[in-house]
PDB file of C-alpha atoms in Angstrom:
ATOM      1  CA  UNK A 165      10.227  19.520  -3.526  1.00  0.00           C
ATOM      2  CA  UNK A 166       8.845  19.712  -7.096  1.00  0.00           C
ATOM      3  CA  UNK A 167       6.182  17.094  -6.254  1.00  0.00           C
ATOM      4  CA  UNK A 168       5.233  18.974  -3.088  1.00  0.00           C
ATOM      5  CA  UNK A 169       4.870  22.281  -4.969  1.00  0.00           C
ATOM      6  CA  UNK A 170       2.763  20.549  -7.641  1.00  0.00           C
ATOM      7  CA  UNK A 171       0.417  19.046  -5.021  1.00  0.00           C
ATOM      8  CA  UNK A 172       0.047  22.399  -3.296  1.00  0.00           C
ATOM      9  CA  UNK A 173      -0.692  24.156  -6.597  1.00  0.00           C
ATOM     10  CA  UNK A 174      -3.298  21.548  -7.569  1.00  0.00           C
ATOM     11  CA  UNK A 175      -5.009  21.825  -4.176  1.00  0.00           C
ATOM     12  CA  UNK A 176      -5.153  25.623  -4.369  1.00  0.00           C
ATOM     13  CA  UNK A 177      -6.454  25.483  -7.934  1.00  0.00           C
ATOM     14  CA  UNK A 178      -9.197  23.045  -6.951  1.00  0.00           C
ATOM     15  CA  UNK A 179     -10.271  25.199  -4.017  1.00  0.00           C
ATOM     16  CA  UNK A 180     -10.447  28.311  -6.200  1.00  0.00           C
ATOM     17  CA  UNK A 181     -12.429  26.526  -8.934  1.00  0.00           C
ATOM     18  CA  UNK A 182     -15.033  24.857  -6.713  1.00  0.00           C
ATOM     19  CA  UNK A 183     -17.219  27.913  -5.881  1.00  0.00           C
ATOM     20  CA  UNK A 184     -17.437  28.865  -9.581  1.00  0.00           C
ATOM     21  CA  UNK A 185     -18.286  25.272 -10.513  1.00  0.00           C
ATOM     22  CA  UNK A 186     -21.002  25.096  -7.870  1.00  0.00           C
ATOM     23  CA  UNK A 187     -22.524  28.384  -9.034  1.00  0.00           C
ATOM     24  CA  UNK A 188     -22.470  27.248 -12.663  1.00  0.00           C
ATOM     25  CA  UNK A 189     -24.201  23.992 -11.864  1.00  0.00           C
ATOM     26  CA  UNK A 190     -26.796  25.789  -9.759  1.00  0.00           C
ATOM     27  CA  UNK A 191     -27.595  28.329 -12.489  1.00  0.00           C
ATOM     28  CA  UNK A 192     -27.365  26.148 -15.605  1.00  0.00           C
ATOM     29  CA  UNK A 193     -30.690  24.396 -15.149  1.00  0.00           C
ATOM     30  CA  UNK A 194     -32.768  26.549 -17.555  1.00  0.00           C
ATOM     31  CA  UNK A 195     -35.449  24.309 -19.010  1.00  0.00           C
ATOM     32  CA  UNK A 196     -33.417  21.197 -18.277  1.00  0.00           C
ATOM     33  CA  UNK A 197     -35.451  18.430 -16.684  1.00  0.00           C
ATOM     34  CA  UNK A 198     -32.833  18.074 -13.929  1.00  0.00           C
ATOM     35  CA  UNK A 199     -33.514  21.546 -12.562  1.00  0.00           C
ATOM     36  CA  UNK A 200     -35.813  20.402  -9.711  1.00  0.00           C
ATOM     37  CA  UNK A 201     -33.039  18.122  -8.379  1.00  0.00           C
ATOM     38  CA  UNK A 202     -30.523  20.995  -8.456  1.00  0.00           C
ATOM     39  CA  UNK A 203     -33.002  23.261  -6.710  1.00  0.00           C
ATOM     40  CA  UNK A 204     -33.418  20.717  -3.931  1.00  0.00           C
ATOM     41  CA  UNK A 205     -29.626  20.456  -3.617  1.00  0.00           C
ATOM     42  CA  UNK A 206     -29.110  24.180  -3.176  1.00  0.00           C
ATOM     43  CA  UNK A 207     -32.116  24.854  -0.950  1.00  0.00           C
ATOM     44  CA  UNK A 208     -31.476  22.047   1.566  1.00  0.00           C
ATOM     45  CA  UNK A 209     -30.106  24.609   4.057  1.00  0.00           C
ATOM     46  CA  UNK A 210     -33.513  26.234   4.688  1.00  0.00           C
ATOM     47  CA  UNK A 211     -34.246  23.905   7.617  1.00  0.00           C
ATOM     48  CA  UNK A 212     -34.322  25.117  11.222  1.00  0.00           C
ATOM     49  CA  UNK A 213     -32.014  22.517  12.785  1.00  0.00           C
ATOM     50  CA  UNK A 214     -28.239  22.472  12.556  1.00  0.00           C
ATOM     51  CA  UNK A 215     -26.797  19.339  10.950  1.00  0.00           C
ATOM     52  CA  UNK A 216     -24.211  17.315  12.875  1.00  0.00           C
ATOM     53  CA  UNK A 217     -22.115  14.289  11.961  1.00  0.00           C
ATOM     54  CA  UNK A 218     -19.490  11.913  13.321  1.00  0.00           C
ATOM     55  CA  UNK A 219     -16.937  10.097  11.202  1.00  0.00           C
ATOM     56  CA  UNK A 220     -14.135   7.554  11.039  1.00  0.00           C
ATOM     57  CA  UNK A 221     -11.033   8.203   8.924  1.00  0.00           C
ATOM     58  CA  UNK A 222      -8.218   5.990   7.597  1.00  0.00           C
ATOM     59  CA  UNK A 223      -5.511   6.814   5.081  1.00  0.00           C
ATOM     60  CA  UNK A 224      -1.881   7.379   4.244  1.00  0.00           C
ATOM     61  CA  UNK A 225       0.376  10.294   5.120  1.00  0.00           C
ATOM     62  CA  UNK A 226       3.471  11.228   3.098  1.00  0.00           C
ATOM     63  CA  UNK A 227       5.582  13.542   5.239  1.00  0.00           C
ATOM     64  CA  UNK A 228       8.903  15.345   5.183  1.00  0.00           C
ATOM     65  CA  UNK A 229      10.888  17.646   7.480  1.00  0.00           C
ATOM     66  CA  UNK A 230      12.889  20.592   6.187  1.00  0.00           C
ATOM     67  CA  UNK A 231      15.650  21.559   8.609  1.00  0.00           C
ATOM     68  CA  UNK A 232      18.663  23.862   8.684  1.00  0.00           C
ATOM     69  CA  UNK A 233      20.446  21.102  10.581  1.00  0.00           C
ATOM     70  CA  UNK A 234      21.812  18.552   8.064  1.00  0.00           C
ATOM     71  CA  UNK A 235      21.514  15.834  10.716  1.00  0.00           C
ATOM     72  CA  UNK A 236      17.738  16.414  10.946  1.00  0.00           C
ATOM     73  CA  UNK A 237      16.939  17.421   7.373  1.00  0.00           C
ATOM     74  CA  UNK A 238      14.592  14.713   6.086  1.00  0.00           C
ATOM     75  CA  UNK A 239      13.426  16.343   2.880  1.00  0.00           C
ATOM     76  CA  UNK A 240      12.520  13.076   1.146  1.00  0.00           C
ATOM     77  CA  UNK A 241       8.980  11.776   1.650  1.00  0.00           C
ATOM     78  CA  UNK A 242       8.265   9.245   4.398  1.00  0.00           C
ATOM     79  CA  UNK A 243       4.998   7.269   4.287  1.00  0.00           C
ATOM     80  CA  UNK A 244       2.924   6.580   7.386  1.00  0.00           C
ATOM     81  CA  UNK A 245      -0.600   5.891   8.586  1.00  0.00           C
ATOM     82  CA  UNK A 246      -3.381   8.407   9.206  1.00  0.00           C
ATOM     83  CA  UNK A 247      -6.150   7.186  11.549  1.00  0.00           C
ATOM     84  CA  UNK A 248      -8.782   9.223  13.359  1.00  0.00           C
ATOM     85  CA  UNK A 249     -12.287  10.130  14.462  1.00  0.00           C
ATOM     86  CA  UNK A 250     -14.038  13.416  13.666  1.00  0.00           C
ATOM     87  CA  UNK A 251     -17.156  15.364  14.609  1.00  0.00           C
ATOM     88  CA  UNK A 252     -18.728  18.290  12.773  1.00  0.00           C
ATOM     89  CA  UNK A 253     -21.529  20.768  13.350  1.00  0.00           C
ATOM     90  CA  UNK A 254     -23.233  23.230  11.033  1.00  0.00           C
ATOM     91  CA  UNK A 255     -22.535  26.785  12.210  1.00  0.00           C
ATOM     92  CA  UNK A 256     -26.009  28.079  11.292  1.00  0.00           C
ATOM     93  CA  UNK A 257     -29.144  26.312   9.945  1.00  0.00           C
ATOM     94  CA  UNK A 258     -29.268  28.420   6.766  1.00  0.00           C
ATOM     95  CA  UNK A 259     -25.590  28.194   5.749  1.00  0.00           C
ATOM     96  CA  UNK A 260     -23.533  25.257   4.352  1.00  0.00           C
ATOM     97  CA  UNK A 261     -20.558  26.038   6.617  1.00  0.00           C
ATOM     98  CA  UNK A 262     -19.391  23.482   9.186  1.00  0.00           C
ATOM     99  CA  UNK A 263     -16.899  23.426  12.035  1.00  0.00           C
ATOM    100  CA  UNK A 264     -15.034  20.100  12.284  1.00  0.00           C
ATOM    101  CA  UNK A 265     -12.563  18.750  14.811  1.00  0.00           C
ATOM    102  CA  UNK A 266     -11.376  15.355  15.970  1.00  0.00           C
ATOM    103  CA  UNK A 267      -8.420  13.290  17.084  1.00  0.00           C
ATOM    104  CA  UNK A 268      -5.909  11.615  14.732  1.00  0.00           C
ATOM    105  CA  UNK A 269      -2.928   9.342  15.070  1.00  0.00           C
ATOM    106  CA  UNK A 270      -0.529  10.435  12.310  1.00  0.00           C
ATOM    107  CA  UNK A 271       2.765   8.870  11.292  1.00  0.00           C
ATOM    108  CA  UNK A 272       5.035  11.635  10.002  1.00  0.00           C
ATOM    109  CA  UNK A 273       8.810  11.751   9.592  1.00  0.00           C
ATOM    110  CA  UNK A 274      11.528  12.060   6.988  1.00  0.00           C
ATOM    111  CA  UNK A 275      14.547  10.446   5.402  1.00  0.00           C
ATOM    112  CA  UNK A 276      17.794  11.585   3.823  1.00  0.00           C
ATOM    113  CA  UNK A 277      21.569  11.213   3.731  1.00  0.00           C
ATOM    114  CA  UNK A 278      24.355  12.706   5.826  1.00  0.00           C
ATOM    115  CA  UNK A 279      27.981  12.042   4.886  1.00  0.00           C
ATOM    116  CA  UNK A 280      26.662   9.495   2.359  1.00  0.00           C
ATOM    117  CA  UNK A 281      24.951   7.588   5.180  1.00  0.00           C
ATOM    118  CA  UNK A 282      21.208   6.959   5.000  1.00  0.00           C
ATOM    119  CA  UNK A 283      18.997   7.953   7.921  1.00  0.00           C
ATOM    120  CA  UNK A 284      15.254   7.813   8.579  1.00  0.00           C
ATOM    121  CA  UNK A 285      13.114   8.954  11.439  1.00  0.00           C
ATOM    122  CA  UNK A 286       9.536   8.496  12.567  1.00  0.00           C
ATOM    123  CA  UNK A 287       7.551  11.294  14.175  1.00  0.00           C
ATOM    124  CA  UNK A 288       4.306   9.795  15.479  1.00  0.00           C
ATOM    125  CA  UNK A 289       1.749  12.352  16.647  1.00  0.00           C
ATOM    126  CA  UNK A 290      -1.639  12.674  18.258  1.00  0.00           C
ATOM    127  CA  UNK A 291      -3.144  15.528  16.265  1.00  0.00           C
ATOM    128  CA  UNK A 292      -6.203  17.740  16.769  1.00  0.00           C
ATOM    129  CA  UNK A 293      -7.374  19.633  13.656  1.00  0.00           C
ATOM    130  CA  UNK A 294      -9.842  22.540  13.793  1.00  0.00           C
ATOM    131  CA  UNK A 295     -11.353  23.094  10.344  1.00  0.00           C
ATOM    132  CA  UNK A 296     -13.980  25.251   8.670  1.00  0.00           C
ATOM    133  CA  UNK A 297     -15.703  23.402   5.816  1.00  0.00           C
ATOM    134  CA  UNK A 298     -17.904  24.654   3.009  1.00  0.00           C
ATOM    135  CA  UNK A 299     -20.310  21.866   2.059  1.00  0.00           C
ATOM    136  CA  UNK A 300     -21.564  22.246  -1.508  1.00  0.00           C
ATOM    137  CA  UNK A 301     -24.140  19.664  -2.635  1.00  0.00           C
ATOM    138  CA  UNK A 302     -24.142  18.719  -6.287  1.00  0.00           C
ATOM    139  CA  UNK A 303     -26.332  15.921  -7.766  1.00  0.00           C
ATOM    140  CA  UNK A 304     -27.138  12.446  -6.480  1.00  0.00           C
ATOM    141  CA  UNK A 305     -26.106  13.160  -2.864  1.00  0.00           C
ATOM    142  CA  UNK A 306     -22.558  14.164  -3.883  1.00  0.00           C
ATOM    143  CA  UNK A 307     -21.065  16.980  -1.803  1.00  0.00           C
ATOM    144  CA  UNK A 308     -17.807  18.860  -2.421  1.00  0.00           C
ATOM    145  CA  UNK A 309     -16.214  20.037   0.825  1.00  0.00           C
ATOM    146  CA  UNK A 310     -13.225  22.440   0.581  1.00  0.00           C
ATOM    147  CA  UNK A 311     -11.779  23.341   3.973  1.00  0.00           C
ATOM    148  CA  UNK A 312      -9.174  25.424   5.738  1.00  0.00           C
ATOM    149  CA  UNK A 313      -8.015  25.460   9.337  1.00  0.00           C
ATOM    150  CA  UNK A 314      -5.214  24.585  11.692  1.00  0.00           C
ATOM    151  CA  UNK A 315      -3.905  21.735  13.796  1.00  0.00           C
ATOM    152  CA  UNK A 316      -2.085  21.102  17.052  1.00  0.00           C
ATOM    153  CA  UNK A 317       0.013  17.971  17.548  1.00  0.00           C
ATOM    154  CA  UNK A 318       1.889  16.211  20.326  1.00  0.00           C
ATOM    155  CA  UNK A 319       4.613  13.660  19.592  1.00  0.00           C
ATOM    156  CA  UNK A 320       4.027  10.275  21.223  1.00  0.00           C
ATOM    157  CA  UNK A 321       6.908   8.222  19.811  1.00  0.00           C
ATOM    158  CA  UNK A 322       9.396   7.578  17.057  1.00  0.00           C
ATOM    159  CA  UNK A 323      12.951   6.481  16.276  1.00  0.00           C
ATOM    160  CA  UNK A 324      15.839   8.022  14.361  1.00  0.00           C
ATOM    161  CA  UNK A 325      17.742   5.271  12.549  1.00  0.00           C
ATOM    162  CA  UNK A 326      21.278   5.817  11.260  1.00  0.00           C
ATOM    163  CA  UNK A 327      21.832   2.978   8.803  1.00  0.00           C
ATOM    164  CA  UNK A 328      25.491   3.768   8.204  1.00  0.00           C
ATOM    165  CA  UNK A 329      26.468   3.459  11.882  1.00  0.00           C
ATOM    166  CA  UNK A 330      23.608   1.033  12.686  1.00  0.00           C
ATOM    167  CA  UNK A 331      22.430   3.249  15.539  1.00  0.00           C
ATOM    168  CA  UNK A 332      18.926   4.183  16.714  1.00  0.00           C
ATOM    169  CA  UNK A 333      17.669   6.761  19.198  1.00  0.00           C
ATOM    170  CA  UNK A 334      14.432   8.470  20.218  1.00  0.00           C
ATOM    171  CA  UNK A 335      13.150  11.114  17.816  1.00  0.00           C
ATOM    172  CA  UNK A 336      11.837  13.249  20.664  1.00  0.00           C
ATOM    173  CA  UNK A 337      14.760  14.204  22.884  1.00  0.00           C
ATOM    174  CA  UNK A 338      16.776  17.306  23.788  1.00  0.00           C
ATOM    175  CA  UNK A 339      19.266  16.512  21.009  1.00  0.00           C
ATOM    176  CA  UNK A 340      16.583  15.975  18.334  1.00  0.00           C
ATOM    177  CA  UNK A 341      12.963  17.119  18.034  1.00  0.00           C
ATOM    178  CA  UNK A 342      10.462  18.803  20.320  1.00  0.00           C
ATOM    179  CA  UNK A 343       7.160  17.035  20.883  1.00  0.00           C
ATOM    180  CA  UNK A 344       4.773  19.890  20.071  1.00  0.00           C
ATOM    181  CA  UNK A 345       3.893  20.977  16.543  1.00  0.00           C
ATOM    182  CA  UNK A 346       1.237  23.118  14.923  1.00  0.00           C
ATOM    183  CA  UNK A 347       0.344  24.670  11.604  1.00  0.00           C
ATOM    184  CA  UNK A 348      -2.211  25.131   8.823  1.00  0.00           C
ATOM    185  CA  UNK A 349      -4.277  22.425   7.128  1.00  0.00           C
ATOM    186  CA  UNK A 350      -5.689  22.947   3.627  1.00  0.00           C
ATOM    187  CA  UNK A 351      -7.667  20.473   1.568  1.00  0.00           C
ATOM    188  CA  UNK A 352     -10.849  19.259  -0.038  1.00  0.00           C
ATOM    189  CA  UNK A 353     -13.202  16.359   0.597  1.00  0.00           C
ATOM    190  CA  UNK A 354     -15.865  14.641  -1.492  1.00  0.00           C
ATOM    191  CA  UNK A 355     -18.772  12.711   0.034  1.00  0.00           C
ATOM    192  CA  UNK A 356     -21.394  10.425  -1.455  1.00  0.00           C
ATOM    193  CA  UNK A 357     -24.117   9.639   1.072  1.00  0.00           C
ATOM    194  CA  UNK A 358     -22.112   8.268   4.042  1.00  0.00           C
ATOM    195  CA  UNK A 359     -18.834   7.661   2.180  1.00  0.00           C
ATOM    196  CA  UNK A 360     -16.043  10.247   2.294  1.00  0.00           C
ATOM    197  CA  UNK A 361     -12.751  10.876   0.425  1.00  0.00           C
ATOM    198  CA  UNK A 362     -10.258  13.610   1.292  1.00  0.00           C
ATOM    199  CA  UNK A 363      -6.963  15.107   0.118  1.00  0.00           C
ATOM    200  CA  UNK A 364      -5.184  17.537   2.423  1.00  0.00           C
ATOM    201  CA  UNK A 365      -1.836  19.098   3.252  1.00  0.00           C
ATOM    202  CA  UNK A 366      -0.369  20.181   6.601  1.00  0.00           C
ATOM    203  CA  UNK A 367       1.962  23.185   6.568  1.00  0.00           C
ATOM    204  CA  UNK A 368       3.974  23.043   9.785  1.00  0.00           C
ATOM    205  CA  UNK A 369       4.602  26.486  11.278  1.00  0.00           C
ATOM    206  CA  UNK A 370       6.241  25.531  14.577  1.00  0.00           C
ATOM    207  CA  UNK A 371       9.996  25.082  14.912  1.00  0.00           C
ATOM    208  CA  UNK A 372      10.243  21.513  16.199  1.00  0.00           C
ATOM    209  CA  UNK A 373      13.991  21.475  16.858  1.00  0.00           C
ATOM    210  CA  UNK A 374      15.557  22.734  20.085  1.00  0.00           C
ATOM    211  CA  UNK A 375      18.190  24.986  18.503  1.00  0.00           C
ATOM    212  CA  UNK A 376      17.247  28.677  18.646  1.00  0.00           C
ATOM    213  CA  UNK A 377      19.319  29.527  15.572  1.00  0.00           C
ATOM    214  CA  UNK A 378      18.087  26.716  13.323  1.00  0.00           C
ATOM    215  CA  UNK A 379      14.599  25.675  12.249  1.00  0.00           C
ATOM    216  CA  UNK A 380      12.904  22.369  11.473  1.00  0.00           C
ATOM    217  CA  UNK A 381       9.372  22.325  10.091  1.00  0.00           C
ATOM    218  CA  UNK A 382       7.108  19.493   9.043  1.00  0.00           C
ATOM    219  CA  UNK A 383       5.017  19.094   5.911  1.00  0.00           C
ATOM    220  CA  UNK A 384       2.557  16.287   5.222  1.00  0.00           C
ATOM    221  CA  UNK A 385       0.255  15.245   2.374  1.00  0.00           C
ATOM    222  CA  UNK A 386      -2.810  13.133   3.271  1.00  0.00           C
ATOM    223  CA  UNK A 387      -5.043  10.837   1.227  1.00  0.00           C
ATOM    224  CA  UNK A 388      -7.912   9.675   3.445  1.00  0.00           C
ATOM    225  CA  UNK A 389     -11.114   7.648   3.150  1.00  0.00           C
ATOM    226  CA  UNK A 390     -13.856   7.354   5.727  1.00  0.00           C
ATOM    227  CA  UNK A 391     -17.502   7.065   6.647  1.00  0.00           C
ATOM    228  CA  UNK A 392     -19.832   9.592   8.309  1.00  0.00           C
ATOM    229  CA  UNK A 393     -22.811   8.885  10.560  1.00  0.00           C
TER     230      UNK A 393
END
């Protein structure tokens, strides 16, 4: 939990600092010889056509599930794959704000102990994020891209493994987890020409267990690389 809170705090701090950093860089030219390059960076949005892009993404996901049910409480991080395709469009020709969506395959899950017996479970999802990005160009084709939005997910497979009893069962069943999830995604990306790097966190808001009186919610940290066209 301490690591998760630290990652969240760092992400929020970065997002809050980026607009001030961008403004400082844009206004600190003075008589510096680099001023023309900065001016080009911050006036690139004066065109009359909206920019669009398509991208491929690949990375790792470190997920956990916090549950009131001890049998489903996988608070320790579980690593999985993060693979997807995205598309983005500029909302208006004169603004650096983009709307991005896509389709991801994400391996989430959790692990823990019950009655001193280790258990793990996989929660594999098809996930659709809907994000609003602010694209701030710096120097040398480097762009900082903080973003905020939401996601919807549908479970497509996974196993709960009880190592103590050597038993395995489906993660998505009436006794375990529901297939549908949704929540908030927060993060920041950095691009250089066509290359892209991203850190993000999913805050699950949906109760993915079937019990009305107990809750189970997902959380997932992403580190992703990709390429845009």
